[in-house]
Amino acid sequence: MVMQRVFAKPAFRPGQAKAIQHAVTNTDALILFPTGYGKSLVFQMASLLLPGVTLVIEPFRALLDDQERNLQDNGVGRVASIHSGKPLHGSALQKKLKSACLVYVTAERMHVSEFIALIVEIVRLKGLDLFIVDEAHTVSQFGHSFRPAYLDLVERVTAICALAGRARPTTLALTATAAQRVIHDIQALLQICGDPISLDDFKKNSFVRENLKDVIVDVNIDPKDPPEESRDAADERRKATVREQLASILQNTPDGQGIVFCPTKRDFKPKSWLKRTANDKTQTGAQWIVGPPLFGARGIRDQIGLVKGPGEPIGLYTGSSDDDNDNTLGQMAKDASEFSRGHLSIMVATSAFGTGVDLQGVRWTLHVGMPGGLEAYYQESGRAGRDGSEARSVLLVDWDSEDLLDAMTIDASEEDPIAVLQERLGKVQHRGSLARQLGLLIGDAPPKSDVLDLRDPVLLRYDDEKVLTTKNGQPKAAFKPSFPGWRWEIKSVDEPLHRAVLAADRGRPIEFWCHTWWEDLVWKAIYRLAVLGVIRHGFKHSLRRADARTAFILERCDDEASLAPDVLVGHVEREVGRLTSIERARAARELLHKHLAPADPARRLTLSAAMLLKTVYRVVYETRIESLRSLVRYAKQPALQKRRDIIEDYFAPSDLKRQVFALCERPATVNVLSDALSIAEAQPRWRSAVFEVAASEYPGSLVPPLLLAIGGVKTDDPKEGARYLFAVLSNETVSLDVRSWCYAQVSTRARKTGMLAPMLDAVARLMRDAPSLSTLEALVAQMENDDGRTEFGHLLVAEFFGTALEMRS
């Protein structure tokens, strides 16, 4: 009855009724449904069946407003959305909030004292039945990077209910895109047990929408610069190239609304820039700072001059406005509303617009530059064709040089893969869409400056000693990637915070001030202290802002034993195990036991925090970098059906995934690897996307790289085969006999297709840079001629393994 009258739906889709049943029977759950499948209906329906309040966390303001607007259009008036554009001090809004059964907020709102006081009062009167985290992949994706408010959502809700004298509500998390590692992270952070609810029983094309066709368009914006061409002239030429491509694409998009997605919100900067810093007029201590190339939404609309029809207005939505030249938040909200109601045909936006929004009229999406990974592209392209009509998605890519993919292949035993990748990225000459995303994620290096005080921003200084300023004359802070480097974070953020916390008196609030540039980094460092049991969770820490400064208000735990070595090691072991595996947790425990000095609590605390942060960086490399690599492989696949196969294999649960995952959990023996190979070859097609997911979930296993190396042979991609064969050969945790068996399986298949020589030549080039294989590195270096070619590299690889086997026997 409610389904038909309120939501105008004739019946539930498979899985929806089961998810609603979890909600109304007080059972926490993670729900995995494809884009456009109806995740929102699950908690909206449940909220109407329960007597109390449902609190919903959404990632973006546009999504909050859209959900409220759609429910009101369906006759559900008891709904309220709260964000920075709606001040809580308005009496009308407070009245509306107190009468609502559904309350939509962002994660950051859970740290605003004014909202907390109001929601506590509401929960005390009406109870809190459901706590919903929509687009739950953001818990892991955003929480560990630039929105740390996602990290302690459950602790906040628990504290709200405790203050209101009510029980903790049922928690539902919903998403369309989450790798297995991300699923584990979501469940741990939100304290959800049990298997996710998914479409496992409905296996055929559950994640592929047949009405949506996508096209990959290559654009070369960086051909060899003409002699004597100035930088400004080169930028204008690049802009003209992109302008021509966009005009051609827009003329061929279907009639109807469309969204142009951009990686960033600001200007169009087609190429990275270099500036040299200096500490004094003599140029001593000079350093190069690399600025990331940007395909910003504002630049695409205004600098490129995006046009589909004469005089047609184009909206802009970037989620926030921190520059005087940006549209105001009010104008962007108006653009979003006009677009959602069908009064605006084109919206230029970042990923802050459209995720989860029910836009039935969108016929096409255009992605200018590569999104953050295969998950992000699936989410963004899924905005089109949600009503089942024909739709189109276009991915416009400026490709990087081939050496960038080689740079992303890093030895599994490397302690700091992000730092290695930063160093390699700084040496890549030709940069495109992939380098742009890597730059936004990890940068080319940690921010550099002669100012490293948390009270001040990190400033960019040039060799004439003039500080770069914005148009209003304020100093411009250095670019800050999401993950600037764990060593840099520990030294620049955690250690000052630890000194302040350990010097403070117990029982008194601790005020820790920092410049807003450092805010999210300090916030994450505070969360690590809470995980280590040094400060209190819940409402025992909060923040306030004033004059470009942020004050974090903290409270230390009273227990003196909280800094004892065994206690800290226990917290680290649990957290590392939650993020990675039991094996890595045990290794972390053993390492910490060796190095935690019992007489130095500050050192113990810093080492423990460093272990937590290093683990996060390892997970970032193994999940987000692999997701980017998967998107590259997807974009280079010319056939639409094969791209659809990649999507289905990557996201959908399957028996093959379960079988491969089970083998990945076992020690690497010839029998285990032989079983994996037999299972893979029994499939009607080679399922590389499944093996990529396995590689992300089980980075230490030999099963995925073996299958992916053979996949490179089967797809006639010697570099791809070489990349994963190198991962097999360089894994020194596995015996030489097992690695040699793997080598034989790959080489036998490669020899039949004529790929053995080019593939092993590429392997030799990778091995030359591997410090753990210094003997082979020296051999390859001796055989190179003056041109740097390694045509005999494959012979050296074979000789290397042949000699090693003779020595073993």
PDB file of N, CA and C in Angstrom, residues 37-88:
ATOM      1  N   TYR A  37      19.220   1.485  -8.552  1.00  0.00           N
ATOM      2  CA  TYR A  37      18.426   0.304  -8.219  1.00  0.00           C
ATOM      3  C   TYR A  37      17.350   0.600  -7.168  1.00  0.00           C
ATOM      4  N   GLY A  38      17.505   1.686  -6.413  1.00  0.00           N
ATOM      5  CA  GLY A  38      16.499   2.004  -5.411  1.00  0.00           C
ATOM      6  C   GLY A  38      16.970   1.798  -3.988  1.00  0.00           C
ATOM      7  N   LYS A  39      18.202   2.203  -3.695  1.00  0.00           N
ATOM      8  CA  LYS A  39      18.706   2.068  -2.324  1.00  0.00           C
ATOM      9  C   LYS A  39      17.961   3.006  -1.371  1.00  0.00           C
ATOM     10  N   SER A  40      17.692   4.226  -1.832  1.00  0.00           N
ATOM     11  CA  SER A  40      17.039   5.209  -0.961  1.00  0.00           C
ATOM     12  C   SER A  40      15.659   4.743  -0.535  1.00  0.00           C
ATOM     13  N   LEU A  41      14.957   4.043  -1.412  1.00  0.00           N
ATOM     14  CA  LEU A  41      13.610   3.577  -1.073  1.00  0.00           C
ATOM     15  C   LEU A  41      13.629   2.683   0.158  1.00  0.00           C
ATOM     16  N   VAL A  42      14.730   1.942   0.367  1.00  0.00           N
ATOM     17  CA  VAL A  42      14.812   1.010   1.492  1.00  0.00           C
ATOM     18  C   VAL A  42      14.645   1.748   2.815  1.00  0.00           C
ATOM     19  N   PHE A  43      15.456   2.771   3.048  1.00  0.00           N
ATOM     20  CA  PHE A  43      15.363   3.433   4.348  1.00  0.00           C
ATOM     21  C   PHE A  43      14.211   4.435   4.407  1.00  0.00           C
ATOM     22  N   GLN A  44      13.799   4.980   3.247  1.00  0.00           N
ATOM     23  CA  GLN A  44      12.646   5.869   3.267  1.00  0.00           C
ATOM     24  C   GLN A  44      11.374   5.099   3.628  1.00  0.00           C
ATOM     25  N   MET A  45      11.211   3.934   3.049  1.00  0.00           N
ATOM     26  CA  MET A  45      10.063   3.096   3.382  1.00  0.00           C
ATOM     27  C   MET A  45      10.106   2.665   4.842  1.00  0.00           C
ATOM     28  N   ALA A  46      11.278   2.234   5.308  1.00  0.00           N
ATOM     29  CA  ALA A  46      11.394   1.781   6.693  1.00  0.00           C
ATOM     30  C   ALA A  46      11.090   2.909   7.671  1.00  0.00           C
ATOM     31  N   SER A  47      11.518   4.133   7.341  1.00  0.00           N
ATOM     32  CA  SER A  47      11.277   5.252   8.252  1.00  0.00           C
ATOM     33  C   SER A  47       9.796   5.546   8.409  1.00  0.00           C
ATOM     34  N   LEU A  48       8.997   5.299   7.368  1.00  0.00           N
ATOM     35  CA  LEU A  48       7.561   5.525   7.449  1.00  0.00           C
ATOM     36  C   LEU A  48       6.861   4.425   8.231  1.00  0.00           C
ATOM     37  N   LEU A  49       7.511   3.278   8.388  1.00  0.00           N
ATOM     38  CA  LEU A  49       6.914   2.159   9.121  1.00  0.00           C
ATOM     39  C   LEU A  49       7.286   2.169  10.595  1.00  0.00           C
ATOM     40  N   LEU A  50       8.272   2.979  10.982  1.00  0.00           N
ATOM     41  CA  LEU A  50       8.750   3.020  12.361  1.00  0.00           C
ATOM     42  C   LEU A  50       8.304   4.315  13.040  1.00  0.00           C
ATOM     43  N   PRO A  51       8.108   4.279  14.359  1.00  0.00           N
ATOM     44  CA  PRO A  51       7.539   5.461  15.041  1.00  0.00           C
ATOM     45  C   PRO A  51       8.527   6.592  15.297  1.00  0.00           C
ATOM     46  N   GLY A  52       9.814   6.294  15.411  1.00  0.00           N
ATOM     47  CA  GLY A  52      10.785   7.310  15.797  1.00  0.00           C
ATOM     48  C   GLY A  52      11.403   8.028  14.609  1.00  0.00           C
ATOM     49  N   VAL A  53      12.585   8.637  14.861  1.00  0.00           N
ATOM     50  CA  VAL A  53      13.288   9.426  13.853  1.00  0.00           C
ATOM     51  C   VAL A  53      14.300   8.558  13.112  1.00  0.00           C
ATOM     52  N   THR A  54      14.486   8.849  11.836  1.00  0.00           N
ATOM     53  CA  THR A  54      15.562   8.255  11.040  1.00  0.00           C
ATOM     54  C   THR A  54      16.563   9.355  10.702  1.00  0.00           C
ATOM     55  N   LEU A  55      17.819   9.150  11.100  1.00  0.00           N
ATOM     56  CA  LEU A  55      18.887  10.116  10.830  1.00  0.00           C
ATOM     57  C   LEU A  55      19.733   9.588   9.685  1.00  0.00           C
ATOM     58  N   VAL A  56      19.855  10.387   8.606  1.00  0.00           N
ATOM     59  CA  VAL A  56      20.520   9.939   7.381  1.00  0.00           C
ATOM     60  C   VAL A  56      21.763  10.802   7.133  1.00  0.00           C
ATOM     61  N   ILE A  57      22.914  10.154   6.967  1.00  0.00           N
ATOM     62  CA  ILE A  57      24.153  10.842   6.602  1.00  0.00           C
ATOM     63  C   ILE A  57      24.321  10.751   5.091  1.00  0.00           C
ATOM     64  N   GLU A  58      24.394  11.917   4.432  1.00  0.00           N
ATOM     65  CA  GLU A  58      24.621  11.988   2.991  1.00  0.00           C
ATOM     66  C   GLU A  58      25.920  12.747   2.744  1.00  0.00           C
ATOM     67  N   PRO A  59      26.631  12.437   1.657  1.00  0.00           N
ATOM     68  CA  PRO A  59      27.943  13.069   1.452  1.00  0.00           C
ATOM     69  C   PRO A  59      27.902  14.491   0.920  1.00  0.00           C
ATOM     70  N   PHE A  60      26.845  14.868   0.169  1.00  0.00           N
ATOM     71  CA  PHE A  60      26.861  16.153  -0.527  1.00  0.00           C
ATOM     72  C   PHE A  60      25.561  16.921  -0.308  1.00  0.00           C
ATOM     73  N   ARG A  61      25.676  18.235  -0.296  1.00  0.00           N
ATOM     74  CA  ARG A  61      24.499  19.083  -0.105  1.00  0.00           C
ATOM     75  C   ARG A  61      23.472  18.880  -1.215  1.00  0.00           C
ATOM     76  N   ALA A  62      23.949  18.733  -2.450  1.00  0.00           N
ATOM     77  CA  ALA A  62      23.011  18.537  -3.562  1.00  0.00           C
ATOM     78  C   ALA A  62      22.154  17.300  -3.339  1.00  0.00           C
ATOM     79  N   LEU A  63      22.739  16.268  -2.784  1.00  0.00           N
ATOM     80  CA  LEU A  63      22.006  15.029  -2.528  1.00  0.00           C
ATOM     81  C   LEU A  63      21.000  15.219  -1.395  1.00  0.00           C
ATOM     82  N   LEU A  64      21.389  15.948  -0.346  1.00  0.00           N
ATOM     83  CA  LEU A  64      20.455  16.230   0.746  1.00  0.00           C
ATOM     84  C   LEU A  64      19.219  16.959   0.228  1.00  0.00           C
ATOM     85  N   ASP A  65      19.444  18.022  -0.533  1.00  0.00           N
ATOM     86  CA  ASP A  65      18.323  18.813  -1.040  1.00  0.00           C
ATOM     87  C   ASP A  65      17.462  18.006  -2.002  1.00  0.00           C
ATOM     88  N   ASP A  66      18.092  17.167  -2.828  1.00  0.00           N
ATOM     89  CA  ASP A  66      17.335  16.366  -3.786  1.00  0.00           C
ATOM     90  C   ASP A  66      16.443  15.352  -3.081  1.00  0.00           C
ATOM     91  N   GLN A  67      16.985  14.698  -2.048  1.00  0.00           N
ATOM     92  CA  GLN A  67      16.189  13.713  -1.314  1.00  0.00           C
ATOM     93  C   GLN A  67      14.985  14.386  -0.660  1.00  0.00           C
ATOM     94  N   GLU A  68      15.204  15.545  -0.039  1.00  0.00           N
ATOM     95  CA  GLU A  68      14.100  16.262   0.604  1.00  0.00           C
ATOM     96  C   GLU A  68      13.055  16.686  -0.428  1.00  0.00           C
ATOM     97  N   ARG A  69      13.513  17.215  -1.561  1.00  0.00           N
ATOM     98  CA  ARG A  69      12.597  17.690  -2.591  1.00  0.00           C
ATOM     99  C   ARG A  69      11.757  16.544  -3.170  1.00  0.00           C
ATOM    100  N   ASN A  70      12.392  15.402  -3.439  1.00  0.00           N
ATOM    101  CA  ASN A  70      11.660  14.273  -4.019  1.00  0.00           C
ATOM    102  C   ASN A  70      10.608  13.727  -3.067  1.00  0.00           C
ATOM    103  N   LEU A  71      10.943  13.624  -1.775  1.00  0.00           N
ATOM    104  CA  LEU A  71       9.967  13.129  -0.807  1.00  0.00           C
ATOM    105  C   LEU A  71       8.788  14.091  -0.677  1.00  0.00           C
ATOM    106  N   GLN A  72       9.070  15.376  -0.684  1.00  0.00           N
ATOM    107  CA  GLN A  72       7.990  16.350  -0.601  1.00  0.00           C
ATOM    108  C   GLN A  72       7.112  16.291  -1.839  1.00  0.00           C
ATOM    109  N   ASP A  73       7.712  16.069  -3.010  1.00  0.00           N
ATOM    110  CA  ASP A  73       6.926  15.933  -4.238  1.00  0.00           C
ATOM    111  C   ASP A  73       6.024  14.703  -4.185  1.00  0.00           C
ATOM    112  N   ASN A  74       6.443  13.686  -3.399  1.00  0.00           N
ATOM    113  CA  ASN A  74       5.637  12.469  -3.240  1.00  0.00           C
ATOM    114  C   ASN A  74       4.663  12.565  -2.072  1.00  0.00           C
ATOM    115  N   GLY A  75       4.582  13.746  -1.474  1.00  0.00           N
ATOM    116  CA  GLY A  75       3.614  13.938  -0.400  1.00  0.00           C
ATOM    117  C   GLY A  75       4.126  13.663   0.989  1.00  0.00           C
ATOM    118  N   VAL A  76       5.433  13.407   1.152  1.00  0.00           N
ATOM    119  CA  VAL A  76       6.013  13.171   2.469  1.00  0.00           C
ATOM    120  C   VAL A  76       6.579  14.505   2.956  1.00  0.00           C
ATOM    121  N   GLY A  77       5.863  15.163   3.868  1.00  0.00           N
ATOM    122  CA  GLY A  77       6.274  16.485   4.306  1.00  0.00           C
ATOM    123  C   GLY A  77       7.147  16.490   5.542  1.00  0.00           C
ATOM    124  N   ARG A  78       7.159  15.396   6.294  1.00  0.00           N
ATOM    125  CA  ARG A  78       7.915  15.360   7.555  1.00  0.00           C
ATOM    126  C   ARG A  78       9.371  14.961   7.292  1.00  0.00           C
ATOM    127  N   VAL A  79      10.056  15.802   6.542  1.00  0.00           N
ATOM    128  CA  VAL A  79      11.449  15.534   6.198  1.00  0.00           C
ATOM    129  C   VAL A  79      12.212  16.860   6.239  1.00  0.00           C
ATOM    130  N   ALA A  80      13.469  16.813   6.707  1.00  0.00           N
ATOM    131  CA  ALA A  80      14.290  18.021   6.804  1.00  0.00           C
ATOM    132  C   ALA A  80      15.715  17.686   6.411  1.00  0.00           C
ATOM    133  N   SER A  81      16.355  18.594   5.678  1.00  0.00           N
ATOM    134  CA  SER A  81      17.780  18.452   5.359  1.00  0.00           C
ATOM    135  C   SER A  81      18.522  19.630   5.965  1.00  0.00           C
ATOM    136  N   ILE A  82      19.641  19.351   6.633  1.00  0.00           N
ATOM    137  CA  ILE A  82      20.398  20.369   7.349  1.00  0.00           C
ATOM    138  C   ILE A  82      21.815  20.397   6.800  1.00  0.00           C
ATOM    139  N   HIS A  83      22.257  21.570   6.343  1.00  0.00           N
ATOM    140  CA  HIS A  83      23.645  21.748   5.928  1.00  0.00           C
ATOM    141  C   HIS A  83      24.027  23.208   6.102  1.00  0.00           C
ATOM    142  N   SER A  84      25.241  23.571   5.678  1.00  0.00           N
ATOM    143  CA  SER A  84      25.759  24.909   5.955  1.00  0.00           C
ATOM    144  C   SER A  84      24.943  26.001   5.280  1.00  0.00           C
ATOM    145  N   GLY A  85      24.169  25.658   4.262  1.00  0.00           N
ATOM    146  CA  GLY A  85      23.324  26.651   3.615  1.00  0.00           C
ATOM    147  C   GLY A  85      22.018  26.891   4.326  1.00  0.00           C
ATOM    148  N   LYS A  86      21.762  26.135   5.424  1.00  0.00           N
ATOM    149  CA  LYS A  86      20.521  26.288   6.183  1.00  0.00           C
ATOM    150  C   LYS A  86      20.852  26.471   7.655  1.00  0.00           C
ATOM    151  N   PRO A  87      21.063  27.697   8.108  1.00  0.00           N
ATOM    152  CA  PRO A  87      21.443  27.927   9.507  1.00  0.00           C
ATOM    153  C   PRO A  87      20.403  27.401  10.477  1.00  0.00           C
ATOM    154  N   LEU A  88      20.906  26.791  11.548  1.00  0.00           N
ATOM    155  CA  LEU A  88      20.009  26.166  12.520  1.00  0.00           C
ATOM    156  C   LEU A  88      19.270  27.176  13.389  1.00  0.00           C
TER     157      LEU A  88
END
